[in-house]
Amino acid sequence: MPAPGCHHRDMSPEFRRDDTASRYLATEDGQQLGLIDFTLSDDRDKIVILHTETVPAARGRGIADQLTRFAVDDIREQGFKIVPVCPFTEAWFDSHPDETDILGVV
């Protein structure tokens, strides 16, 4: 039971795409938890995922996995293919073989 005057709430991350910064963001209570940097391919039909990062305080919570899932779903909805340059994203696709239909090459 929380101490009197304390409010316990389950926080869950929010995910969004920031086209201005070319990144996907995971935030919680206004704090950034993680990000995925991306760029549009030269032929403009693929999203190249460059880097995935989780802040140290949020590691171990599956933030990078959840953010990658959000990005893959968003990119699929936009009609692009994905080129994973980031080692985390490459490993994510290795463990999600049902998603590899969205992969492209540069």
Short mmCIF file of N, CA, C and O in Angstrom, two decimals:
data_model
loop_
_atom_site.label_atom_id
_atom_site.label_comp_id
_atom_site.label_asym_id
_atom_site.label_seq_id
_atom_site.Cartn_x
_atom_site.Cartn_y
_atom_site.Cartn_z
N MET A 1 0.85 -1.17 0.00
CA MET A 1 0.00 0.00 0.00
C MET A 1 0.90 1.24 0.00
O MET A 1 1.84 1.32 0.79
N PRO A 2 0.62 2.20 -0.88
CA PRO A 2 1.44 3.41 -0.91
C PRO A 2 1.31 4.19 0.39
O PRO A 2 0.28 4.14 1.07
N ALA A 3 2.35 4.90 0.71
CA ALA A 3 2.32 5.76 1.90
C ALA A 3 1.27 6.85 1.70
O ALA A 3 0.97 7.24 0.58
N PRO A 4 0.71 7.35 2.80
CA PRO A 4 -0.28 8.43 2.67
C PRO A 4 0.30 9.61 1.89
O PRO A 4 1.44 10.00 2.10
N GLY A 5 -0.50 10.13 1.00
CA GLY A 5 -0.07 11.27 0.20
C GLY A 5 0.71 10.89 -1.04
O GLY A 5 1.01 11.72 -1.88
N CYS A 6 1.09 9.61 -1.16
CA CYS A 6 1.80 9.15 -2.36
C CYS A 6 0.79 8.58 -3.34
O CYS A 6 -0.18 7.94 -2.95
N HIS A 7 1.03 8.83 -4.59
CA HIS A 7 0.14 8.31 -5.63
C HIS A 7 0.91 7.32 -6.47
O HIS A 7 1.94 7.65 -7.04
N HIS A 8 0.43 6.11 -6.49
CA HIS A 8 1.06 5.07 -7.30
C HIS A 8 0.30 4.99 -8.62
O HIS A 8 -0.91 4.90 -8.64
N ARG A 9 1.04 5.05 -9.69
CA ARG A 9 0.40 4.87 -10.99
C ARG A 9 1.32 4.09 -11.89
O ARG A 9 2.54 4.25 -11.84
N ASP A 10 0.72 3.22 -12.64
CA ASP A 10 1.50 2.46 -13.61
C ASP A 10 1.75 3.35 -14.82
O ASP A 10 0.81 3.80 -15.46
N MET A 11 2.99 3.60 -15.06
CA MET A 11 3.36 4.41 -16.22
C MET A 11 3.68 3.46 -17.35
O MET A 11 4.32 2.44 -17.14
N SER A 12 3.24 3.81 -18.51
CA SER A 12 3.64 3.04 -19.68
C SER A 12 4.15 4.04 -20.70
O SER A 12 3.66 5.17 -20.79
N PRO A 13 5.16 3.64 -21.44
CA PRO A 13 5.76 4.58 -22.39
C PRO A 13 4.81 4.96 -23.51
O PRO A 13 3.91 4.21 -23.87
N GLU A 14 5.04 6.15 -24.03
CA GLU A 14 4.35 6.62 -25.22
C GLU A 14 5.35 6.63 -26.35
O GLU A 14 6.53 6.96 -26.14
N PHE A 15 4.89 6.31 -27.54
CA PHE A 15 5.76 6.23 -28.71
C PHE A 15 5.25 7.18 -29.78
O PHE A 15 4.04 7.31 -29.97
N ARG A 16 6.19 7.82 -30.47
CA ARG A 16 5.79 8.71 -31.56
C ARG A 16 6.94 8.86 -32.55
O ARG A 16 8.10 8.60 -32.24
N ARG A 17 6.57 9.30 -33.75
CA ARG A 17 7.55 9.61 -34.79
C ARG A 17 7.74 11.12 -34.83
O ARG A 17 6.78 11.87 -34.84
N ASP A 18 8.99 11.55 -34.87
CA ASP A 18 9.34 12.96 -35.00
C ASP A 18 10.04 13.13 -36.34
O ASP A 18 11.23 12.87 -36.46
N ASP A 19 9.27 13.54 -37.37
CA ASP A 19 9.85 13.66 -38.71
C ASP A 19 10.89 14.77 -38.79
O ASP A 19 11.84 14.66 -39.57
N THR A 20 10.75 15.82 -38.01
CA THR A 20 11.71 16.92 -38.03
C THR A 20 13.09 16.43 -37.60
O THR A 20 14.10 16.80 -38.20
N ALA A 21 13.15 15.60 -36.58
CA ALA A 21 14.42 15.08 -36.07
C ALA A 21 14.79 13.74 -36.71
O ALA A 21 15.86 13.20 -36.43
N SER A 22 13.92 13.19 -37.56
CA SER A 22 14.14 11.87 -38.17
C SER A 22 14.41 10.82 -37.11
O SER A 22 15.42 10.10 -37.15
N ARG A 23 13.48 10.73 -36.16
CA ARG A 23 13.63 9.71 -35.12
C ARG A 23 12.28 9.31 -34.55
O ARG A 23 11.32 10.06 -34.63
N TYR A 24 12.27 8.12 -34.01
CA TYR A 24 11.14 7.64 -33.22
C TYR A 24 11.53 7.82 -31.77
O TYR A 24 12.70 7.63 -31.40
N LEU A 25 10.57 8.19 -30.94
CA LEU A 25 10.85 8.47 -29.54
C LEU A 25 9.95 7.66 -28.62
O LEU A 25 8.76 7.46 -28.92
N ALA A 26 10.52 7.23 -27.51
CA ALA A 26 9.77 6.63 -26.42
C ALA A 26 9.90 7.58 -25.24
O ALA A 26 11.02 7.96 -24.86
N THR A 27 8.76 8.02 -24.70
CA THR A 27 8.77 8.92 -23.56
C THR A 27 7.82 8.40 -22.49
O THR A 27 6.90 7.63 -22.77
N GLU A 28 8.06 8.86 -21.28
CA GLU A 28 7.19 8.51 -20.17
C GLU A 28 7.21 9.68 -19.19
O GLU A 28 8.29 10.10 -18.76
N ASP A 29 6.07 10.18 -18.89
CA ASP A 29 5.94 11.30 -17.95
C ASP A 29 6.85 12.46 -18.35
O ASP A 29 7.50 13.09 -17.52
N GLY A 30 6.93 12.71 -19.66
CA GLY A 30 7.73 13.81 -20.19
C GLY A 30 9.22 13.55 -20.31
O GLY A 30 9.97 14.40 -20.78
N GLN A 31 9.67 12.38 -19.90
CA GLN A 31 11.09 12.04 -19.97
C GLN A 31 11.35 11.10 -21.13
O GLN A 31 10.61 10.14 -21.35
N GLN A 32 12.41 11.37 -21.87
CA GLN A 32 12.77 10.49 -22.98
C GLN A 32 13.39 9.21 -22.43
O GLN A 32 14.29 9.24 -21.60
N LEU A 33 12.88 8.08 -22.92
CA LEU A 33 13.38 6.77 -22.52
C LEU A 33 14.26 6.14 -23.59
O LEU A 33 15.17 5.38 -23.28
N GLY A 34 13.93 6.41 -24.84
CA GLY A 34 14.67 5.78 -25.91
C GLY A 34 14.38 6.46 -27.23
O GLY A 34 13.47 7.28 -27.35
N LEU A 35 15.19 6.09 -28.23
CA LEU A 35 15.03 6.67 -29.55
C LEU A 35 15.53 5.71 -30.62
O LEU A 35 16.32 4.81 -30.35
N ILE A 36 15.03 5.93 -31.81
CA ILE A 36 15.52 5.26 -33.02
C ILE A 36 15.76 6.37 -34.05
O ILE A 36 14.83 7.10 -34.37
N ASP A 37 17.00 6.47 -34.51
CA ASP A 37 17.32 7.43 -35.58
C ASP A 37 17.12 6.74 -36.93
O ASP A 37 17.50 5.58 -37.10
N PHE A 38 16.55 7.48 -37.88
CA PHE A 38 16.34 6.92 -39.22
C PHE A 38 16.59 7.98 -40.27
O PHE A 38 16.68 9.17 -39.99
N THR A 39 16.71 7.53 -41.50
CA THR A 39 16.82 8.42 -42.65
C THR A 39 16.07 7.78 -43.81
O THR A 39 15.85 6.56 -43.83
N LEU A 40 15.71 8.58 -44.76
CA LEU A 40 15.06 8.10 -45.98
C LEU A 40 16.14 7.70 -46.97
O LEU A 40 17.14 8.42 -47.12
N SER A 41 15.98 6.58 -47.63
CA SER A 41 16.98 6.13 -48.59
C SER A 41 17.06 7.09 -49.78
O SER A 41 16.13 7.88 -50.02
N ASP A 42 18.16 7.03 -50.52
CA ASP A 42 18.36 7.91 -51.67
C ASP A 42 17.24 7.78 -52.69
O ASP A 42 16.84 8.75 -53.31
N ASP A 43 16.72 6.55 -52.86
CA ASP A 43 15.64 6.35 -53.83
C ASP A 43 14.26 6.67 -53.22
O ASP A 43 13.24 6.55 -53.90
N ARG A 44 14.26 7.08 -51.96
CA ARG A 44 13.08 7.58 -51.26
C ARG A 44 11.94 6.55 -51.10
O ARG A 44 10.79 6.92 -50.93
N ASP A 45 12.28 5.26 -51.14
CA ASP A 45 11.23 4.26 -50.93
C ASP A 45 11.52 3.32 -49.76
O ASP A 45 10.79 2.37 -49.53
N LYS A 46 12.60 3.63 -49.01
CA LYS A 46 12.96 2.82 -47.85
C LYS A 46 13.36 3.72 -46.68
O LYS A 46 13.89 4.80 -46.89
N ILE A 47 13.09 3.23 -45.49
CA ILE A 47 13.55 3.89 -44.27
C ILE A 47 14.76 3.11 -43.77
O ILE A 47 14.69 1.90 -43.57
N VAL A 48 15.86 3.80 -43.60
CA VAL A 48 17.10 3.19 -43.10
C VAL A 48 17.16 3.47 -41.60
O VAL A 48 17.20 4.64 -41.18
N ILE A 49 17.14 2.41 -40.80
CA ILE A 49 17.24 2.57 -39.34
C ILE A 49 18.72 2.56 -38.97
O ILE A 49 19.42 1.57 -39.18
N LEU A 50 19.17 3.68 -38.43
CA LEU A 50 20.59 3.91 -38.19
C LEU A 50 21.04 3.54 -36.77
O LEU A 50 22.16 3.06 -36.58
N HIS A 51 20.19 3.81 -35.79
CA HIS A 51 20.65 3.71 -34.40
C HIS A 51 19.44 3.55 -33.47
O HIS A 51 18.42 4.21 -33.66
N THR A 52 19.59 2.70 -32.48
CA THR A 52 18.58 2.54 -31.43
C THR A 52 19.28 2.74 -30.09
O THR A 52 20.38 2.24 -29.88
N GLU A 53 18.62 3.49 -29.21
CA GLU A 53 19.24 3.79 -27.92
C GLU A 53 18.18 3.84 -26.83
O GLU A 53 17.07 4.33 -27.05
N THR A 54 18.52 3.33 -25.66
CA THR A 54 17.67 3.43 -24.48
C THR A 54 18.50 4.10 -23.39
O THR A 54 19.67 3.76 -23.21
N VAL A 55 17.92 5.06 -22.68
CA VAL A 55 18.66 5.71 -21.60
C VAL A 55 18.95 4.66 -20.51
O VAL A 55 18.16 3.74 -20.30
N PRO A 56 20.10 4.78 -19.84
CA PRO A 56 20.49 3.76 -18.85
C PRO A 56 19.41 3.46 -17.80
O PRO A 56 19.19 2.31 -17.46
N ALA A 57 18.71 4.46 -17.31
CA ALA A 57 17.71 4.25 -16.27
C ALA A 57 16.52 3.43 -16.75
O ALA A 57 15.78 2.87 -15.94
N ALA A 58 16.31 3.35 -18.06
CA ALA A 58 15.16 2.62 -18.60
C ALA A 58 15.53 1.26 -19.17
O ALA A 58 14.66 0.54 -19.65
N ARG A 59 16.79 0.90 -19.12
CA ARG A 59 17.21 -0.39 -19.69
C ARG A 59 16.63 -1.55 -18.89
O ARG A 59 16.38 -1.44 -17.70
N GLY A 60 16.39 -2.64 -19.60
CA GLY A 60 15.84 -3.82 -18.96
C GLY A 60 14.32 -3.85 -18.91
O GLY A 60 13.73 -4.79 -18.39
N ARG A 61 13.68 -2.84 -19.47
CA ARG A 61 12.21 -2.77 -19.46
C ARG A 61 11.60 -3.12 -20.82
O ARG A 61 10.40 -3.05 -20.99
N GLY A 62 12.44 -3.44 -21.80
CA GLY A 62 11.93 -3.77 -23.13
C GLY A 62 11.54 -2.56 -23.95
O GLY A 62 10.79 -2.68 -24.92
N ILE A 63 12.06 -1.39 -23.58
CA ILE A 63 11.71 -0.15 -24.28
C ILE A 63 12.16 -0.21 -25.74
O ILE A 63 11.38 0.13 -26.64
N ALA A 64 13.39 -0.64 -25.99
CA ALA A 64 13.90 -0.69 -27.36
C ALA A 64 13.07 -1.65 -28.21
O ALA A 64 12.76 -1.37 -29.37
N ASP A 65 12.69 -2.78 -27.64
CA ASP A 65 11.85 -3.74 -28.36
C ASP A 65 10.48 -3.14 -28.69
O ASP A 65 10.01 -3.25 -29.82
N GLN A 66 9.86 -2.49 -27.71
CA GLN A 66 8.54 -1.88 -27.93
C GLN A 66 8.62 -0.74 -28.94
O GLN A 66 7.73 -0.59 -29.79
N LEU A 67 9.68 0.05 -28.85
CA LEU A 67 9.85 1.17 -29.78
C LEU A 67 10.10 0.66 -31.19
O LEU A 67 9.58 1.21 -32.17
N THR A 68 10.87 -0.41 -31.31
CA THR A 68 11.11 -1.01 -32.63
C THR A 68 9.81 -1.54 -33.22
O THR A 68 9.52 -1.33 -34.40
N ARG A 69 9.01 -2.19 -32.41
CA ARG A 69 7.70 -2.68 -32.88
C ARG A 69 6.85 -1.51 -33.38
O ARG A 69 6.23 -1.58 -34.43
N PHE A 70 6.82 -0.42 -32.61
CA PHE A 70 6.06 0.77 -33.02
C PHE A 70 6.58 1.30 -34.35
O PHE A 70 5.80 1.60 -35.26
N ALA A 71 7.90 1.41 -34.49
CA ALA A 71 8.50 1.93 -35.73
C ALA A 71 8.18 1.03 -36.92
O ALA A 71 7.81 1.51 -37.99
N VAL A 72 8.32 -0.28 -36.74
CA VAL A 72 8.03 -1.22 -37.83
C VAL A 72 6.58 -1.09 -38.27
O VAL A 72 6.28 -1.01 -39.46
N ASP A 73 5.67 -1.06 -37.33
CA ASP A 73 4.25 -0.92 -37.66
C ASP A 73 3.98 0.41 -38.38
O ASP A 73 3.23 0.45 -39.36
N ASP A 74 4.60 1.47 -37.90
CA ASP A 74 4.40 2.79 -38.50
C ASP A 74 4.97 2.84 -39.92
O ASP A 74 4.33 3.35 -40.84
N ILE A 75 6.15 2.29 -40.10
CA ILE A 75 6.80 2.29 -41.42
C ILE A 75 5.98 1.43 -42.39
O ILE A 75 5.79 1.80 -43.55
N ARG A 76 5.50 0.30 -41.92
CA ARG A 76 4.64 -0.56 -42.76
C ARG A 76 3.40 0.21 -43.19
O ARG A 76 3.00 0.18 -44.35
N GLU A 77 2.78 0.92 -42.26
CA GLU A 77 1.57 1.68 -42.55
C GLU A 77 1.84 2.78 -43.59
O GLU A 77 0.98 3.09 -44.41
N GLN A 78 3.03 3.34 -43.58
CA GLN A 78 3.40 4.37 -44.55
C GLN A 78 3.74 3.79 -45.92
O GLN A 78 3.87 4.54 -46.89
N GLY A 79 3.95 2.48 -46.00
CA GLY A 79 4.22 1.85 -47.29
C GLY A 79 5.69 1.77 -47.66
O GLY A 79 6.02 1.49 -48.81
N PHE A 80 6.58 1.98 -46.70
CA PHE A 80 8.02 1.89 -46.95
C PHE A 80 8.54 0.50 -46.61
O PHE A 80 7.92 -0.24 -45.85
N LYS A 81 9.71 0.19 -47.13
CA LYS A 81 10.50 -0.96 -46.70
C LYS A 81 11.49 -0.44 -45.65
O LYS A 81 11.72 0.76 -45.53
N ILE A 82 12.12 -1.35 -44.91
CA ILE A 82 13.09 -1.00 -43.87
C ILE A 82 14.44 -1.60 -44.21
O ILE A 82 14.53 -2.77 -44.58
N VAL A 83 15.47 -0.78 -44.06
CA VAL A 83 16.84 -1.26 -44.16
C VAL A 83 17.46 -1.07 -42.77
O VAL A 83 17.72 0.06 -42.35
N PRO A 84 17.66 -2.18 -42.04
CA PRO A 84 18.22 -2.05 -40.69
C PRO A 84 19.75 -2.02 -40.73
O PRO A 84 20.39 -3.01 -41.04
N VAL A 85 20.33 -0.88 -40.42
CA VAL A 85 21.78 -0.74 -40.30
C VAL A 85 22.17 -0.93 -38.84
O VAL A 85 23.24 -1.43 -38.54
N CYS A 86 21.29 -0.56 -37.96
CA CYS A 86 21.50 -0.66 -36.52
C CYS A 86 21.57 -2.14 -36.09
O CYS A 86 20.68 -2.92 -36.45
N PRO A 87 22.60 -2.53 -35.33
CA PRO A 87 22.70 -3.93 -34.88
C PRO A 87 21.51 -4.39 -34.06
O PRO A 87 21.08 -5.54 -34.18
N PHE A 88 20.94 -3.52 -33.21
CA PHE A 88 19.78 -3.93 -32.43
C PHE A 88 18.61 -4.26 -33.35
O PHE A 88 17.92 -5.26 -33.16
N THR A 89 18.38 -3.42 -34.34
CA THR A 89 17.26 -3.64 -35.25
C THR A 89 17.48 -4.90 -36.09
O THR A 89 16.54 -5.66 -36.33
N GLU A 90 18.72 -5.13 -36.52
CA GLU A 90 19.01 -6.37 -37.24
C GLU A 90 18.67 -7.58 -36.37
O GLU A 90 18.04 -8.53 -36.83
N ALA A 91 19.08 -7.55 -35.10
CA ALA A 91 18.80 -8.65 -34.18
C ALA A 91 17.29 -8.77 -33.93
O ALA A 91 16.77 -9.89 -33.80
N TRP A 92 16.59 -7.64 -33.87
CA TRP A 92 15.15 -7.67 -33.67
C TRP A 92 14.47 -8.43 -34.80
O TRP A 92 13.60 -9.27 -34.57
N PHE A 93 14.89 -8.16 -36.04
CA PHE A 93 14.31 -8.88 -37.17
C PHE A 93 14.69 -10.36 -37.15
O PHE A 93 13.89 -11.20 -37.55
N ASP A 94 15.88 -10.69 -36.68
CA ASP A 94 16.27 -12.10 -36.54
C ASP A 94 15.32 -12.83 -35.59
O ASP A 94 15.02 -13.99 -35.80
N SER A 95 14.86 -12.14 -34.55
CA SER A 95 13.97 -12.78 -33.59
C SER A 95 12.49 -12.60 -33.93
O SER A 95 11.62 -13.08 -33.20
N HIS A 96 12.21 -11.89 -35.02
CA HIS A 96 10.83 -11.69 -35.49
C HIS A 96 10.76 -12.02 -36.99
O HIS A 96 10.49 -11.15 -37.82
N PRO A 97 11.01 -13.29 -37.35
CA PRO A 97 11.06 -13.65 -38.77
C PRO A 97 9.76 -13.39 -39.52
O PRO A 97 9.77 -13.23 -40.74
N ASP A 98 8.65 -13.31 -38.80
CA ASP A 98 7.37 -13.03 -39.45
C ASP A 98 7.28 -11.60 -39.95
O ASP A 98 6.35 -11.25 -40.69
N GLU A 99 8.21 -10.75 -39.58
CA GLU A 99 8.22 -9.34 -40.00
C GLU A 99 9.19 -9.05 -41.14
O GLU A 99 9.27 -7.92 -41.61
N THR A 100 9.94 -10.05 -41.58
CA THR A 100 11.01 -9.80 -42.55
C THR A 100 10.51 -9.43 -43.95
O THR A 100 11.29 -8.99 -44.78
N ASP A 101 9.21 -9.56 -44.19
CA ASP A 101 8.68 -9.15 -45.50
C ASP A 101 8.84 -7.66 -45.76
O ASP A 101 8.82 -7.21 -46.90
N ILE A 102 9.06 -6.88 -44.72
CA ILE A 102 9.19 -5.43 -44.85
C ILE A 102 10.64 -5.01 -45.12
O ILE A 102 10.91 -3.85 -45.39
N LEU A 103 11.56 -5.96 -45.06
CA LEU A 103 12.96 -5.61 -45.26
C LEU A 103 13.28 -5.29 -46.71
O LEU A 103 12.78 -5.95 -47.62
N GLY A 104 14.11 -4.28 -46.90
CA GLY A 104 14.59 -3.90 -48.22
C GLY A 104 16.09 -3.78 -48.20
O GLY A 104 16.73 -3.97 -47.16
N VAL A 105 16.66 -3.49 -49.33
CA VAL A 105 18.11 -3.29 -49.43
C VAL A 105 18.38 -1.95 -50.09
O VAL A 105 17.57 -1.45 -50.86
N VAL A 106 19.51 -1.36 -49.74
CA VAL A 106 19.90 -0.08 -50.34
C VAL A 106 20.87 -0.35 -51.46
O VAL A 106 21.69 -1.20 -51.39
#
